[in-house]
Structures are given as structure tokens and as C-alpha cells.
PDB file of C-alpha atoms in Angstrom:
ATOM      1  CA  UNK J   1       0.420   0.043   0.005  1.00  0.00           C
ATOM      2  CA  UNK J   2       2.867   2.636   1.079  1.00  0.00           C
ATOM      3  CA  UNK J   3       4.003   1.274  -1.977  1.00  0.00           C
ATOM      4  CA  UNK J   4       1.370   2.367  -4.662  1.00  0.00           C
ATOM      5  CA  UNK J   5       1.438   5.677  -2.326  1.00  0.00           C
ATOM      6  CA  UNK J   6       4.881   6.469  -3.293  1.00  0.00           C
ATOM      7  CA  UNK J   7       4.683   5.063  -6.814  1.00  0.00           C
ATOM      8  CA  UNK J   8       1.359   7.712  -7.841  1.00  0.00           C
ATOM      9  CA  UNK J   9       3.270  10.858  -6.135  1.00  0.00           C
ATOM     10  CA  UNK J  10       5.964   9.918  -8.070  1.00  0.00           C
ATOM     11  CA  UNK J  11       3.940   9.590 -11.823  1.00  0.00           C
ATOM     12  CA  UNK J  12       2.899  12.984 -10.772  1.00  0.00           C
ATOM     13  CA  UNK J  13       5.850  14.568  -9.309  1.00  0.00           C
ATOM     14  CA  UNK J  14       7.197  13.614 -12.531  1.00  0.00           C
ATOM     15  CA  UNK J  15       4.511  15.293 -15.255  1.00  0.00           C
ATOM     16  CA  UNK J  16       3.565  18.786 -15.717  1.00  0.00           C
ATOM     17  CA  UNK J  17       1.474  20.258 -13.564  1.00  0.00           C
ATOM     18  CA  UNK J  18      -1.923  22.442 -16.221  1.00  0.00           C
ATOM     19  CA  UNK J  19      -1.184  25.201 -13.914  1.00  0.00           C
ATOM     20  CA  UNK J  20       2.574  26.284 -14.305  1.00  0.00           C
ATOM     21  CA  UNK J  21       2.953  26.180 -18.937  1.00  0.00           C
ATOM     22  CA  UNK J  22       5.704  27.344 -19.968  1.00  0.00           C
ATOM     23  CA  UNK J  23       6.339  30.903 -20.292  1.00  0.00           C
ATOM     24  CA  UNK J  24       6.067  32.448 -24.093  1.00  0.00           C
ATOM     25  CA  UNK J  25       8.653  34.994 -24.666  1.00  0.00           C
ATOM     26  CA  UNK J  26       8.029  38.267 -25.855  1.00  0.00           C
ATOM     27  CA  UNK J  27       9.912  38.524 -29.044  1.00  0.00           C
ATOM     28  CA  UNK J  28      12.303  40.948 -28.007  1.00  0.00           C
ATOM     29  CA  UNK J  29      12.967  42.061 -32.003  1.00  0.00           C
ATOM     30  CA  UNK J  30       9.501  43.360 -32.399  1.00  0.00           C
ATOM     31  CA  UNK J  31       9.552  44.661 -28.662  1.00  0.00           C
ATOM     32  CA  UNK J  32      12.071  46.354 -30.270  1.00  0.00           C
ATOM     33  CA  UNK J  33      10.751  47.761 -33.003  1.00  0.00           C
ATOM     34  CA  UNK J  34       7.302  48.903 -30.880  1.00  0.00           C
ATOM     35  CA  UNK J  35       9.479  51.545 -28.548  1.00  0.00           C
ATOM     36  CA  UNK J  36      11.370  52.823 -31.258  1.00  0.00           C
ATOM     37  CA  UNK J  37       7.682  53.351 -33.064  1.00  0.00           C
ATOM     38  CA  UNK J  38       6.755  54.935 -30.191  1.00  0.00           C
ATOM     39  CA  UNK J  39       9.050  57.446 -29.677  1.00  0.00           C
ATOM     40  CA  UNK J  40       8.691  58.171 -33.124  1.00  0.00           C
ATOM     41  CA  UNK J  41       4.838  58.499 -32.157  1.00  0.00           C
ATOM     42  CA  UNK J  42       6.370  61.565 -30.439  1.00  0.00           C
ATOM     43  CA  UNK J  43       8.187  63.309 -32.889  1.00  0.00           C
ATOM     44  CA  UNK J  44       5.202  62.730 -34.883  1.00  0.00           C
ATOM     45  CA  UNK J  45       3.239  64.423 -31.925  1.00  0.00           C
ATOM     46  CA  UNK J  46       5.820  67.977 -31.931  1.00  0.00           C
ATOM     47  CA  UNK J  47       5.167  68.610 -35.724  1.00  0.00           C
ATOM     48  CA  UNK J  48       1.262  68.317 -35.448  1.00  0.00           C
ATOM     49  CA  UNK J  49       1.915  70.966 -32.247  1.00  0.00           C
ATOM     50  CA  UNK J  50       4.080  73.135 -34.405  1.00  0.00           C
ATOM     51  CA  UNK J  51       1.479  72.845 -36.975  1.00  0.00           C
ATOM     52  CA  UNK J  52      -1.767  73.870 -34.568  1.00  0.00           C
ATOM     53  CA  UNK J  53       0.733  76.515 -32.599  1.00  0.00           C
ATOM     54  CA  UNK J  54       1.245  77.949 -36.679  1.00  0.00           C
ATOM     55  CA  UNK J  55      -1.982  77.819 -37.313  1.00  0.00           C
ATOM     56  CA  UNK J  56      -3.576  80.208 -34.204  1.00  0.00           C
ATOM     57  CA  UNK J  57      -1.212  82.635 -34.427  1.00  0.00           C
ATOM     58  CA  UNK J  58      -0.958  83.502 -38.022  1.00  0.00           C
ATOM     59  CA  UNK J  59      -4.165  82.449 -39.144  1.00  0.00           C
ATOM     60  CA  UNK J  60      -4.171  84.638 -42.540  1.00  0.00           C
ATOM     61  CA  UNK J  61      -1.638  81.579 -44.089  1.00  0.00           C
ATOM     62  CA  UNK J  62      -4.212  79.304 -43.669  1.00  0.00           C
ATOM     63  CA  UNK J  63      -7.066  81.843 -46.152  1.00  0.00           C
ATOM     64  CA  UNK J  64      -4.304  81.842 -48.949  1.00  0.00           C
ATOM     65  CA  UNK J  65      -1.832  78.330 -48.397  1.00  0.00           C
ATOM     66  CA  UNK J  66      -3.908  75.995 -48.814  1.00  0.00           C
ATOM     67  CA  UNK J  67      -5.634  76.993 -51.370  1.00  0.00           C
ATOM     68  CA  UNK J  68      -2.748  75.919 -53.501  1.00  0.00           C
ATOM     69  CA  UNK J  69      -3.151  72.391 -52.916  1.00  0.00           C
ATOM     70  CA  UNK J  70      -4.685  69.466 -54.949  1.00  0.00           C
ATOM     71  CA  UNK J  71      -6.522  67.805 -53.168  1.00  0.00           C
ATOM     72  CA  UNK J  72      -8.096  65.290 -55.584  1.00  0.00           C
ATOM     73  CA  UNK J  73      -4.420  64.683 -55.907  1.00  0.00           C
ATOM     74  CA  UNK J  74      -3.581  64.281 -53.090  1.00  0.00           C
ATOM     75  CA  UNK J  75      -6.270  61.799 -52.006  1.00  0.00           C
ATOM     76  CA  UNK J  76      -4.896  59.335 -55.075  1.00  0.00           C
ATOM     77  CA  UNK J  77      -1.897  59.410 -53.448  1.00  0.00           C
ATOM     78  CA  UNK J  78      -2.861  59.058 -49.669  1.00  0.00           C
ATOM     79  CA  UNK J  79      -5.313  55.680 -51.624  1.00  0.00           C
ATOM     80  CA  UNK J  80      -2.494  54.509 -53.174  1.00  0.00           C
ATOM     81  CA  UNK J  81      -0.302  53.813 -49.949  1.00  0.00           C
ATOM     82  CA  UNK J  82      -3.636  52.766 -47.438  1.00  0.00           C
ATOM     83  CA  UNK J  83      -3.765  50.311 -50.495  1.00  0.00           C
ATOM     84  CA  UNK J  84      -0.210  49.485 -50.345  1.00  0.00           C
ATOM     85  CA  UNK J  85      -0.871  48.497 -46.920  1.00  0.00           C
ATOM     86  CA  UNK J  86      -3.741  45.589 -47.384  1.00  0.00           C
ATOM     87  CA  UNK J  87      -0.001  43.711 -49.353  1.00  0.00           C
ATOM     88  CA  UNK J  88       1.732  43.811 -46.699  1.00  0.00           C
ATOM     89  CA  UNK J  89       0.269  42.092 -44.740  1.00  0.00           C
ATOM     90  CA  UNK J  90      -0.656  39.119 -47.404  1.00  0.00           C
ATOM     91  CA  UNK J  91       3.168  40.068 -47.097  1.00  0.00           C
ATOM     92  CA  UNK J  92       2.974  39.225 -44.118  1.00  0.00           C
ATOM     93  CA  UNK J  93       0.201  36.751 -43.833  1.00  0.00           C
ATOM     94  CA  UNK J  94       3.262  34.656 -46.439  1.00  0.00           C
ATOM     95  CA  UNK J  95       5.936  35.164 -44.008  1.00  0.00           C
ATOM     96  CA  UNK J  96       3.827  33.960 -40.787  1.00  0.00           C
ATOM     97  CA  UNK J  97       3.107  30.057 -43.402  1.00  0.00           C
ATOM     98  CA  UNK J  98       7.124  30.437 -43.875  1.00  0.00           C
ATOM     99  CA  UNK J  99       6.231  31.000 -48.195  1.00  0.00           C
ATOM    100  CA  UNK J 100       8.825  33.072 -49.181  1.00  0.00           C
ATOM    101  CA  UNK J 101       7.943  32.908 -52.556  1.00  0.00           C
ATOM    102  CA  UNK J 102       5.398  32.186 -55.231  1.00  0.00           C
ATOM    103  CA  UNK J 103       3.476  28.567 -55.440  1.00  0.00           C
ATOM    104  CA  UNK J 104       1.701  29.051 -58.973  1.00  0.00           C
ATOM    105  CA  UNK J 105       2.135  31.344 -62.321  1.00  0.00           C
ATOM    106  CA  UNK J 106       2.082  34.556 -61.761  1.00  0.00           C
ATOM    107  CA  UNK J 107      -0.980  35.526 -62.670  1.00  0.00           C
ATOM    108  CA  UNK J 108      -2.011  33.000 -59.528  1.00  0.00           C
ATOM    109  CA  UNK J 109      -2.506  35.809 -56.666  1.00  0.00           C
ATOM    110  CA  UNK J 110      -3.536  33.119 -54.373  1.00  0.00           C
ATOM    111  CA  UNK J 111      -0.227  31.508 -54.289  1.00  0.00           C
ATOM    112  CA  UNK J 112       2.250  34.105 -54.076  1.00  0.00           C
ATOM    113  CA  UNK J 113       4.993  34.596 -51.350  1.00  0.00           C
ATOM    114  CA  UNK J 114       6.203  37.132 -49.250  1.00  0.00           C
ATOM    115  CA  UNK J 115       7.992  38.670 -51.275  1.00  0.00           C
ATOM    116  CA  UNK J 116       5.135  39.712 -54.594  1.00  0.00           C
ATOM    117  CA  UNK J 117       3.342  40.885 -51.917  1.00  0.00           C
ATOM    118  CA  UNK J 118       6.871  42.702 -50.421  1.00  0.00           C
ATOM    119  CA  UNK J 119       7.055  43.904 -54.163  1.00  0.00           C
ATOM    120  CA  UNK J 120       3.997  44.967 -55.002  1.00  0.00           C
ATOM    121  CA  UNK J 121       4.011  47.207 -51.629  1.00  0.00           C
ATOM    122  CA  UNK J 122       6.865  48.703 -52.874  1.00  0.00           C
ATOM    123  CA  UNK J 123       5.771  49.905 -55.993  1.00  0.00           C
ATOM    124  CA  UNK J 124       2.888  51.421 -54.747  1.00  0.00           C
ATOM    125  CA  UNK J 125       4.763  53.279 -51.708  1.00  0.00           C
ATOM    126  CA  UNK J 126       8.147  54.736 -54.716  1.00  0.00           C
ATOM    127  CA  UNK J 127       4.702  55.813 -56.455  1.00  0.00           C
ATOM    128  CA  UNK J 128       3.754  57.567 -53.500  1.00  0.00           C
ATOM    129  CA  UNK J 129       6.971  59.521 -52.859  1.00  0.00           C
ATOM    130  CA  UNK J 130       6.528  60.427 -56.881  1.00  0.00           C
ATOM    131  CA  UNK J 131       3.807  61.745 -56.385  1.00  0.00           C
ATOM    132  CA  UNK J 132       4.653  63.977 -52.909  1.00  0.00           C
ATOM    133  CA  UNK J 133       7.981  64.933 -55.282  1.00  0.00           C
ATOM    134  CA  UNK J 134       5.640  66.028 -58.317  1.00  0.00           C
ATOM    135  CA  UNK J 135       3.682  68.062 -55.614  1.00  0.00           C
ATOM    136  CA  UNK J 136       5.820  70.015 -54.500  1.00  0.00           C
ATOM    137  CA  UNK J 137       7.241  70.380 -58.037  1.00  0.00           C
ATOM    138  CA  UNK J 138       3.801  71.716 -58.638  1.00  0.00           C
ATOM    139  CA  UNK J 139       3.915  73.803 -55.498  1.00  0.00           C
ATOM    140  CA  UNK J 140       6.915  76.179 -55.552  1.00  0.00           C
ATOM    141  CA  UNK J 141       6.294  76.658 -59.049  1.00  0.00           C
ATOM    142  CA  UNK J 142       3.388  78.583 -57.541  1.00  0.00           C
ATOM    143  CA  UNK J 143       5.222  80.330 -55.220  1.00  0.00           C
ATOM    144  CA  UNK J 144       5.045  77.851 -52.448  1.00  0.00           C
ATOM    145  CA  UNK J 145       8.152  76.494 -50.918  1.00  0.00           C
ATOM    146  CA  UNK J 146       9.842  75.723 -47.598  1.00  0.00           C
ATOM    147  CA  UNK J 147      11.502  79.600 -47.399  1.00  0.00           C
ATOM    148  CA  UNK J 148       7.692  81.465 -48.208  1.00  0.00           C
ATOM    149  CA  UNK J 149       6.169  81.085 -45.240  1.00  0.00           C
ATOM    150  CA  UNK J 150       5.184  79.971 -41.679  1.00  0.00           C
ATOM    151  CA  UNK J 151       2.156  78.222 -43.758  1.00  0.00           C
ATOM    152  CA  UNK J 152       4.969  76.771 -46.524  1.00  0.00           C
ATOM    153  CA  UNK J 153       7.454  75.884 -43.737  1.00  0.00           C
ATOM    154  CA  UNK J 154       6.064  73.737 -41.806  1.00  0.00           C
ATOM    155  CA  UNK J 155       3.731  71.944 -44.782  1.00  0.00           C
ATOM    156  CA  UNK J 156       7.300  70.960 -46.069  1.00  0.00           C
ATOM    157  CA  UNK J 157       8.252  69.942 -42.912  1.00  0.00           C
ATOM    158  CA  UNK J 158       5.825  67.422 -41.955  1.00  0.00           C
ATOM    159  CA  UNK J 159       4.579  66.643 -45.569  1.00  0.00           C
ATOM    160  CA  UNK J 160       8.417  65.500 -45.685  1.00  0.00           C
ATOM    161  CA  UNK J 161       9.744  64.162 -42.728  1.00  0.00           C
ATOM    162  CA  UNK J 162       6.897  61.537 -43.365  1.00  0.00           C
ATOM    163  CA  UNK J 163       8.034  60.899 -46.811  1.00  0.00           C
ATOM    164  CA  UNK J 164      11.949  60.667 -45.764  1.00  0.00           C
ATOM    165  CA  UNK J 165      10.012  57.958 -43.238  1.00  0.00           C
ATOM    166  CA  UNK J 166       8.216  56.452 -46.220  1.00  0.00           C
ATOM    167  CA  UNK J 167      11.243  55.758 -48.144  1.00  0.00           C
ATOM    168  CA  UNK J 168      12.840  54.519 -45.128  1.00  0.00           C
ATOM    169  CA  UNK J 169      10.620  51.754 -45.007  1.00  0.00           C
ATOM    170  CA  UNK J 170      11.240  51.095 -49.438  1.00  0.00           C
ATOM    171  CA  UNK J 171      14.881  50.493 -48.138  1.00  0.00           C
ATOM    172  CA  UNK J 172      13.993  47.605 -45.707  1.00  0.00           C
ATOM    173  CA  UNK J 173      11.499  46.714 -48.012  1.00  0.00           C
ATOM    174  CA  UNK J 174      14.731  45.881 -50.726  1.00  0.00           C
ATOM    175  CA  UNK J 175      16.648  44.560 -47.674  1.00  0.00           C
ATOM    176  CA  UNK J 176      13.327  42.183 -45.939  1.00  0.00           C
ATOM    177  CA  UNK J 177      13.541  41.373 -49.827  1.00  0.00           C
ATOM    178  CA  UNK J 178      17.051  40.407 -50.185  1.00  0.00           C
ATOM    179  CA  UNK J 179      17.284  38.524 -47.080  1.00  0.00           C
ATOM    180  CA  UNK J 180      14.836  36.214 -48.368  1.00  0.00           C
ATOM    181  CA  UNK J 181      16.804  35.365 -51.318  1.00  0.00           C
ATOM    182  CA  UNK J 182      19.218  35.159 -49.222  1.00  0.00           C
ATOM    183  CA  UNK J 183      18.447  32.822 -47.003  1.00  0.00           C
ATOM    184  CA  UNK J 184      18.769  29.436 -47.937  1.00  0.00           C
ATOM    185  CA  UNK J 185      16.018  28.555 -45.434  1.00  0.00           C
ATOM    186  CA  UNK J 186      13.475  30.490 -44.787  1.00  0.00           C
ATOM    187  CA  UNK J 187      12.629  30.901 -40.618  1.00  0.00           C
ATOM    188  CA  UNK J 188      11.350  32.306 -37.963  1.00  0.00           C
ATOM    189  CA  UNK J 189      14.182  35.306 -38.591  1.00  0.00           C
ATOM    190  CA  UNK J 190      12.969  36.456 -42.327  1.00  0.00           C
ATOM    191  CA  UNK J 191       9.434  36.488 -40.596  1.00  0.00           C
ATOM    192  CA  UNK J 192      10.223  38.294 -37.894  1.00  0.00           C
ATOM    193  CA  UNK J 193      12.182  40.254 -40.354  1.00  0.00           C
ATOM    194  CA  UNK J 194       8.484  40.793 -42.319  1.00  0.00           C
ATOM    195  CA  UNK J 195       6.424  40.846 -39.435  1.00  0.00           C
ATOM    196  CA  UNK J 196       8.175  44.174 -38.028  1.00  0.00           C
ATOM    197  CA  UNK J 197       8.753  46.246 -40.777  1.00  0.00           C
ATOM    198  CA  UNK J 198       4.958  45.739 -41.537  1.00  0.00           C
ATOM    199  CA  UNK J 199       4.766  47.055 -38.264  1.00  0.00           C
ATOM    200  CA  UNK J 200       6.511  50.129 -39.297  1.00  0.00           C
ATOM    201  CA  UNK J 201       4.422  50.623 -42.815  1.00  0.00           C
ATOM    202  CA  UNK J 202       1.746  50.183 -41.276  1.00  0.00           C
ATOM    203  CA  UNK J 203       2.649  53.131 -39.180  1.00  0.00           C
ATOM    204  CA  UNK J 204       3.529  55.550 -41.907  1.00  0.00           C
ATOM    205  CA  UNK J 205      -0.076  54.769 -42.883  1.00  0.00           C
ATOM    206  CA  UNK J 206      -1.410  55.871 -40.378  1.00  0.00           C
ATOM    207  CA  UNK J 207       0.456  58.832 -39.126  1.00  0.00           C
ATOM    208  CA  UNK J 208      -0.330  60.218 -43.323  1.00  0.00           C
ATOM    209  CA  UNK J 209      -3.591  59.187 -42.957  1.00  0.00           C
ATOM    210  CA  UNK J 210      -3.390  61.553 -39.787  1.00  0.00           C
ATOM    211  CA  UNK J 211      -1.523  64.448 -41.333  1.00  0.00           C
ATOM    212  CA  UNK J 212      -3.876  64.213 -44.945  1.00  0.00           C
ATOM    213  CA  UNK J 213      -7.104  64.585 -42.596  1.00  0.00           C
ATOM    214  CA  UNK J 214      -4.995  67.866 -40.471  1.00  0.00           C
ATOM    215  CA  UNK J 215      -3.545  69.750 -43.582  1.00  0.00           C
ATOM    216  CA  UNK J 216      -6.044  68.786 -46.796  1.00  0.00           C
ATOM    217  CA  UNK J 217      -9.399  68.533 -45.097  1.00  0.00           C
ATOM    218  CA  UNK J 218      -9.435  70.228 -41.888  1.00  0.00           C
ATOM    219  CA  UNK J 219     -10.469  74.063 -41.996  1.00  0.00           C
TER     220      UNK J 219
END
């Protein structure tokens, strides 16, 4: 009897208790990127504060400055950037399946891998940057530059810094795609790189929606 109890206790001690499951540690790369994006959020918050401060002290500039903006063109450019976020997320889904590239023909979109979706995201992001450069050129032709007045300064600074962030995202996509091509086996590290780049890309998209609403729409 005593032996049976001892055996039962030994079995129970060797069996892991369901109340003490394995500890799932957070991915430190993802945590680091999220913390960094939080600091970037504070940076853009400063740009928004600058915009509203200058607008409050020099409201006369906002009676003529926004009239130079091509809102329909900027709306199309914004749509391009927002759509790119969907392509980016489809690439993340493929990366989470550890599928770096397409499994079928190029026209079989449902079989695309991370690389195809990220290349499409890159194209849309590049179109957005090109559209922004074109807009700057048109505004300069109309006489609005960063040195024209306070409105020109705050407009170029706010949208320009965002454009620089978008350009940085394009460079990150090239690095992730290049790493995927170079790796012999697409694993967790490659998938993590794709995921954290998507965090950044969604971030710049959301920030642009805020900038577009404040600068182009809000009267």
C-alpha cells in the first residue's frame, strides 16, 4: 500500500502540472521596434503641435495657403499608400506561413509569397513618394516653398519628414526581400524581419492619414 502511494506520488511529480505552463517570452525584436515606433509617434506629435501652434498665431496664412493644395491628387496618392498596407499585410501572412515566394504562376495571386506581396508594396510606396515629389514641384511653381512663409515651412516639414519615413520603409523592404532571396531556408528570423517591417509600414500609413486629414481636409 505504501509502495503504491509512493509510485503514484512519483508519477504525479514527473508529470508537469497544467497550472504551470511554459513561459512564452515576447519576441525582443518586435518589442524593440514597438518601443522605437512609440518614440517616432512622439516626434510626429511634435509636428502636429507645431502645425496647430503656427496656425493659431498666423491664421491669415491658412486663408491662402491651402488653396494651392491639389486635394484630389493628394487623395489619390493617399489611397495608393493605404492600399499598400493591405499588400504588406498579405506579405506578412505569407511570411507567417514560411512561404517566401509564389507557388504557382505569376498571375495566380492566391499563391503569391512574401516576396511578391512586398515587391507590390514597394511599387505602391514608390508611387506615393513620386507623387509627393511631383506635388512639391507644383507648389514651388506656384510660389510655395519652405522659405516662402510659415505655412510653407510647416507644410514641407510635416509632409517631408513623413516622406523620409516612407523612403526608409522602402529601403527596409529591399533589405527584407534581399535577405529572403539570400537565405537558404526561410525561417523564424526571416519571418520576424517581415513582421517588424510591416509594423513600421502600417505606422507611417496611419500617421499619413492623420496628416492628410489635418492639412488637406480640416478647415
